[in-house]
């Protein structure tokens, strides 16, 4: 076991070295660095290829093995309610900090910047009706072929409830899906060895495209945004996690350190979604809670995106010399949060949502979106990290509220006594809730330590 951990330890050291090398190449040879972008894109696409099957297996195993459908509904309802509350809190924090900083007051709009803003508006998010209809896949298998998270979630829930209704006759299917899950996670573990190459290409390209000048001129909003995200994670989420679950936020984030490194190097929270599912199950949260909360949170629990949309809207309005009133701020941002559902984890989706929201509420401000096009990739890093942290915390909280978490297991895992298996990413002894012994066809105890 120790040898396995040593090998993956070297893998993530290689990722760090690749990030540093990518930054150096980006500054030294920007033209060459930009040409390396396909390396990063290819790696992220490999990870995204695995998301749909992992979500399907996790949800079907979680929902299909629960005897009472009401429990699944309770978990989903509680998770959605929590997501709405935290999105509102994130909006409020972004509004306060954005109004205090006034980061766009000293910038001017050029014709080139205005053209960049118009381009982003043309790729803006669709309306709410289109979003809701888009959850329904064209066929039962198209959700997997098109890589749509919410479509996969719908199909998996239907399959899970169907197996639940089949009772014991559905257990062979569940066991088969369990074996498929092991296969999928093993493939993911193999793909992870390409992480250093992907990190190098992604970081080199973004540094080569952006350059130092854009970072200097827009440092105020970048630094302000990062600080705001940090305050939200460590103060708001940290206090909530301590009060409800008795877990230290720093300990939880350290447990997820490799996932944060992966997000930082790819600028996409989706690259860490499969590993978050595996690690939350290993931590001691039950399969139904993990299977419902994590994929749903990736579309509805957008704390980092909420803060970004708030501060970016205020920034653009001030830079254009046309600040938003308090009423305009609230109505615009509520619209944006609704429009952004389903866009989490996709690099650039936040910028398109920002442009679409401004276009529908204050068209005269759309050109100003071009002001932050150059640094959006760096702000996307903070968005993705914050969204990921928010979903990890949400999973622990929902598990605690529904009593679907093994607290003794949590303490052991976070203390490093039960290490995560980096080779298979599957925990054969994942604990389940202790409230109903009939919930699962096969019940196993946590690993003896």
PDB file of C-alpha atoms in Angstrom, residues 302-445:
ATOM      1  CA  UNK A 302     -22.189  27.731  -7.795  1.00  0.00           C
ATOM      2  CA  UNK A 303     -20.799  29.778  -4.910  1.00  0.00           C
ATOM      3  CA  UNK A 304     -17.685  30.912  -6.779  1.00  0.00           C
ATOM      4  CA  UNK A 305     -19.676  31.735  -9.904  1.00  0.00           C
ATOM      5  CA  UNK A 306     -22.149  33.784  -7.846  1.00  0.00           C
ATOM      6  CA  UNK A 307     -19.339  35.874  -6.378  1.00  0.00           C
ATOM      7  CA  UNK A 308     -17.742  36.270  -9.804  1.00  0.00           C
ATOM      8  CA  UNK A 309     -20.946  37.411 -11.504  1.00  0.00           C
ATOM      9  CA  UNK A 310     -21.580  39.920  -8.732  1.00  0.00           C
ATOM     10  CA  UNK A 311     -18.155  41.517  -8.710  1.00  0.00           C
ATOM     11  CA  UNK A 312     -17.719  41.377 -12.504  1.00  0.00           C
ATOM     12  CA  UNK A 313     -21.086  43.092 -13.090  1.00  0.00           C
ATOM     13  CA  UNK A 314     -20.190  45.918 -10.710  1.00  0.00           C
ATOM     14  CA  UNK A 315     -16.729  46.162 -12.281  1.00  0.00           C
ATOM     15  CA  UNK A 316     -18.080  46.465 -15.843  1.00  0.00           C
ATOM     16  CA  UNK A 317     -20.743  49.018 -14.865  1.00  0.00           C
ATOM     17  CA  UNK A 318     -18.194  51.225 -13.066  1.00  0.00           C
ATOM     18  CA  UNK A 319     -15.671  50.949 -15.902  1.00  0.00           C
ATOM     19  CA  UNK A 320     -18.386  52.059 -18.342  1.00  0.00           C
ATOM     20  CA  UNK A 321     -19.214  55.040 -16.114  1.00  0.00           C
ATOM     21  CA  UNK A 322     -22.748  53.774 -15.543  1.00  0.00           C
ATOM     22  CA  UNK A 323     -22.907  52.196 -12.046  1.00  0.00           C
ATOM     23  CA  UNK A 324     -25.792  49.892 -11.146  1.00  0.00           C
ATOM     24  CA  UNK A 325     -28.325  50.901  -8.524  1.00  0.00           C
ATOM     25  CA  UNK A 326     -28.984  48.504  -5.656  1.00  0.00           C
ATOM     26  CA  UNK A 327     -32.289  47.355  -7.216  1.00  0.00           C
ATOM     27  CA  UNK A 328     -30.575  46.784 -10.581  1.00  0.00           C
ATOM     28  CA  UNK A 329     -27.783  44.844  -8.910  1.00  0.00           C
ATOM     29  CA  UNK A 330     -30.205  42.462  -7.207  1.00  0.00           C
ATOM     30  CA  UNK A 331     -32.482  41.830 -10.199  1.00  0.00           C
ATOM     31  CA  UNK A 332     -29.571  41.375 -12.616  1.00  0.00           C
ATOM     32  CA  UNK A 333     -27.685  38.961 -10.409  1.00  0.00           C
ATOM     33  CA  UNK A 334     -30.709  36.836  -9.528  1.00  0.00           C
ATOM     34  CA  UNK A 335     -31.260  36.429 -13.266  1.00  0.00           C
ATOM     35  CA  UNK A 336     -27.623  35.469 -13.788  1.00  0.00           C
ATOM     36  CA  UNK A 337     -27.633  32.791 -11.109  1.00  0.00           C
ATOM     37  CA  UNK A 338     -30.682  31.173 -12.722  1.00  0.00           C
ATOM     38  CA  UNK A 339     -29.138  31.424 -16.190  1.00  0.00           C
ATOM     39  CA  UNK A 340     -25.838  29.925 -15.067  1.00  0.00           C
ATOM     40  CA  UNK A 341     -27.273  26.568 -13.978  1.00  0.00           C
ATOM     41  CA  UNK A 342     -25.622  23.725 -15.815  1.00  0.00           C
ATOM     42  CA  UNK A 343     -22.561  25.795 -16.743  1.00  0.00           C
ATOM     43  CA  UNK A 344     -20.376  24.884 -13.776  1.00  0.00           C
ATOM     44  CA  UNK A 345     -16.933  23.506 -14.450  1.00  0.00           C
ATOM     45  CA  UNK A 346     -16.755  24.711 -18.049  1.00  0.00           C
ATOM     46  CA  UNK A 347     -13.974  27.225 -18.664  1.00  0.00           C
ATOM     47  CA  UNK A 348     -15.423  30.460 -20.053  1.00  0.00           C
ATOM     48  CA  UNK A 349     -19.041  29.673 -19.151  1.00  0.00           C
ATOM     49  CA  UNK A 350     -19.029  32.312 -16.412  1.00  0.00           C
ATOM     50  CA  UNK A 351     -17.960  34.978 -18.901  1.00  0.00           C
ATOM     51  CA  UNK A 352     -20.723  34.002 -21.343  1.00  0.00           C
ATOM     52  CA  UNK A 353     -23.300  34.088 -18.535  1.00  0.00           C
ATOM     53  CA  UNK A 354     -22.088  37.536 -17.494  1.00  0.00           C
ATOM     54  CA  UNK A 355     -22.431  38.823 -21.060  1.00  0.00           C
ATOM     55  CA  UNK A 356     -25.881  37.256 -21.462  1.00  0.00           C
ATOM     56  CA  UNK A 357     -27.168  38.756 -18.226  1.00  0.00           C
ATOM     57  CA  UNK A 358     -25.950  42.234 -19.103  1.00  0.00           C
ATOM     58  CA  UNK A 359     -27.381  41.924 -22.611  1.00  0.00           C
ATOM     59  CA  UNK A 360     -30.856  41.117 -21.280  1.00  0.00           C
ATOM     60  CA  UNK A 361     -30.895  43.737 -18.493  1.00  0.00           C
ATOM     61  CA  UNK A 362     -28.470  46.514 -19.477  1.00  0.00           C
ATOM     62  CA  UNK A 363     -27.458  46.085 -23.156  1.00  0.00           C
ATOM     63  CA  UNK A 364     -25.335  49.236 -23.081  1.00  0.00           C
ATOM     64  CA  UNK A 365     -22.924  47.491 -20.678  1.00  0.00           C
ATOM     65  CA  UNK A 366     -22.224  44.403 -22.813  1.00  0.00           C
ATOM     66  CA  UNK A 367     -19.197  45.957 -24.533  1.00  0.00           C
ATOM     67  CA  UNK A 368     -17.545  46.336 -21.121  1.00  0.00           C
ATOM     68  CA  UNK A 369     -17.310  42.553 -20.721  1.00  0.00           C
ATOM     69  CA  UNK A 370     -14.256  42.734 -22.978  1.00  0.00           C
ATOM     70  CA  UNK A 371     -12.390  44.467 -20.161  1.00  0.00           C
ATOM     71  CA  UNK A 372     -12.009  41.209 -18.248  1.00  0.00           C
ATOM     72  CA  UNK A 373     -11.670  38.757 -21.137  1.00  0.00           C
ATOM     73  CA  UNK A 374      -7.883  38.769 -20.714  1.00  0.00           C
ATOM     74  CA  UNK A 375      -7.943  37.768 -17.044  1.00  0.00           C
ATOM     75  CA  UNK A 376     -11.081  35.630 -17.018  1.00  0.00           C
ATOM     76  CA  UNK A 377      -9.012  32.450 -17.147  1.00  0.00           C
ATOM     77  CA  UNK A 378      -7.256  33.422 -13.911  1.00  0.00           C
ATOM     78  CA  UNK A 379     -10.574  34.327 -12.283  1.00  0.00           C
ATOM     79  CA  UNK A 380     -11.915  31.012 -13.542  1.00  0.00           C
ATOM     80  CA  UNK A 381      -9.341  29.313 -11.323  1.00  0.00           C
ATOM     81  CA  UNK A 382     -10.850  30.923  -8.209  1.00  0.00           C
ATOM     82  CA  UNK A 383     -14.407  30.212  -9.409  1.00  0.00           C
ATOM     83  CA  UNK A 384     -13.630  26.538  -9.913  1.00  0.00           C
ATOM     84  CA  UNK A 385     -11.774  26.164  -6.603  1.00  0.00           C
ATOM     85  CA  UNK A 386     -14.586  27.871  -4.679  1.00  0.00           C
ATOM     86  CA  UNK A 387     -17.313  25.855  -6.405  1.00  0.00           C
ATOM     87  CA  UNK A 388     -15.430  22.653  -5.639  1.00  0.00           C
ATOM     88  CA  UNK A 389     -14.904  23.545  -1.974  1.00  0.00           C
ATOM     89  CA  UNK A 390     -18.582  24.478  -1.686  1.00  0.00           C
ATOM     90  CA  UNK A 391     -19.685  21.116  -3.074  1.00  0.00           C
ATOM     91  CA  UNK A 392     -17.351  19.178  -0.783  1.00  0.00           C
ATOM     92  CA  UNK A 393     -18.683  21.036   2.255  1.00  0.00           C
ATOM     93  CA  UNK A 394     -22.287  20.623   1.048  1.00  0.00           C
ATOM     94  CA  UNK A 395     -21.855  16.843   0.796  1.00  0.00           C
ATOM     95  CA  UNK A 396     -20.626  16.591   4.388  1.00  0.00           C
ATOM     96  CA  UNK A 397     -23.394  18.906   5.638  1.00  0.00           C
ATOM     97  CA  UNK A 398     -26.208  17.085   3.829  1.00  0.00           C
ATOM     98  CA  UNK A 399     -24.820  13.766   5.065  1.00  0.00           C
ATOM     99  CA  UNK A 400     -24.833  15.114   8.629  1.00  0.00           C
ATOM    100  CA  UNK A 401     -28.364  16.532   8.424  1.00  0.00           C
ATOM    101  CA  UNK A 402     -29.764  13.294   6.993  1.00  0.00           C
ATOM    102  CA  UNK A 403     -27.680  11.117   9.365  1.00  0.00           C
ATOM    103  CA  UNK A 404     -26.113   9.432   6.342  1.00  0.00           C
ATOM    104  CA  UNK A 405     -22.501   9.843   7.470  1.00  0.00           C
ATOM    105  CA  UNK A 406     -20.170   7.757   9.624  1.00  0.00           C
ATOM    106  CA  UNK A 407     -18.576  10.352  11.910  1.00  0.00           C
ATOM    107  CA  UNK A 408     -16.045   7.902  13.326  1.00  0.00           C
ATOM    108  CA  UNK A 409     -14.954   7.100   9.784  1.00  0.00           C
ATOM    109  CA  UNK A 410     -14.664  10.817   8.965  1.00  0.00           C
ATOM    110  CA  UNK A 411     -12.363  11.363  11.932  1.00  0.00           C
ATOM    111  CA  UNK A 412     -10.172   8.398  10.963  1.00  0.00           C
ATOM    112  CA  UNK A 413      -9.924   9.395   7.296  1.00  0.00           C
ATOM    113  CA  UNK A 414      -9.139  13.055   7.985  1.00  0.00           C
ATOM    114  CA  UNK A 415      -6.534  11.974  10.542  1.00  0.00           C
ATOM    115  CA  UNK A 416      -4.830   9.913   7.824  1.00  0.00           C
ATOM    116  CA  UNK A 417      -5.518   6.556   9.484  1.00  0.00           C
ATOM    117  CA  UNK A 418      -7.539   5.197   6.529  1.00  0.00           C
ATOM    118  CA  UNK A 419      -5.704   6.317   3.364  1.00  0.00           C
ATOM    119  CA  UNK A 420      -7.514   6.751   0.063  1.00  0.00           C
ATOM    120  CA  UNK A 421      -6.611   4.123  -2.549  1.00  0.00           C
ATOM    121  CA  UNK A 422      -5.192   6.172  -5.430  1.00  0.00           C
ATOM    122  CA  UNK A 423      -4.818   3.101  -7.650  1.00  0.00           C
ATOM    123  CA  UNK A 424      -8.461   1.990  -7.807  1.00  0.00           C
ATOM    124  CA  UNK A 425     -10.290   5.085  -6.438  1.00  0.00           C
ATOM    125  CA  UNK A 426     -12.890   2.610  -5.122  1.00  0.00           C
ATOM    126  CA  UNK A 427     -13.451   1.846  -1.450  1.00  0.00           C
ATOM    127  CA  UNK A 428     -14.782  -1.699  -1.054  1.00  0.00           C
ATOM    128  CA  UNK A 429     -15.655  -0.982   2.541  1.00  0.00           C
ATOM    129  CA  UNK A 430     -17.396   2.369   2.158  1.00  0.00           C
ATOM    130  CA  UNK A 431     -19.652   2.832   5.218  1.00  0.00           C
ATOM    131  CA  UNK A 432     -23.358   3.532   5.038  1.00  0.00           C
ATOM    132  CA  UNK A 433     -25.849   5.122   7.386  1.00  0.00           C
ATOM    133  CA  UNK A 434     -26.811   3.141  10.449  1.00  0.00           C
ATOM    134  CA  UNK A 435     -30.463   4.167  10.703  1.00  0.00           C
ATOM    135  CA  UNK A 436     -31.996   1.343   8.652  1.00  0.00           C
ATOM    136  CA  UNK A 437     -30.282  -2.044   8.329  1.00  0.00           C
ATOM    137  CA  UNK A 438     -32.516  -2.955   5.398  1.00  0.00           C
ATOM    138  CA  UNK A 439     -31.482  -0.004   3.253  1.00  0.00           C
ATOM    139  CA  UNK A 440     -28.790  -1.919   1.369  1.00  0.00           C
ATOM    140  CA  UNK A 441     -28.813  -5.451  -0.019  1.00  0.00           C
ATOM    141  CA  UNK A 442     -25.195  -5.873   1.055  1.00  0.00           C
ATOM    142  CA  UNK A 443     -23.950  -4.123   4.163  1.00  0.00           C
ATOM    143  CA  UNK A 444     -20.272  -3.833   5.012  1.00  0.00           C
ATOM    144  CA  UNK A 445     -18.416  -2.415   7.933  1.00  0.00           C
TER     145      UNK A 445
END
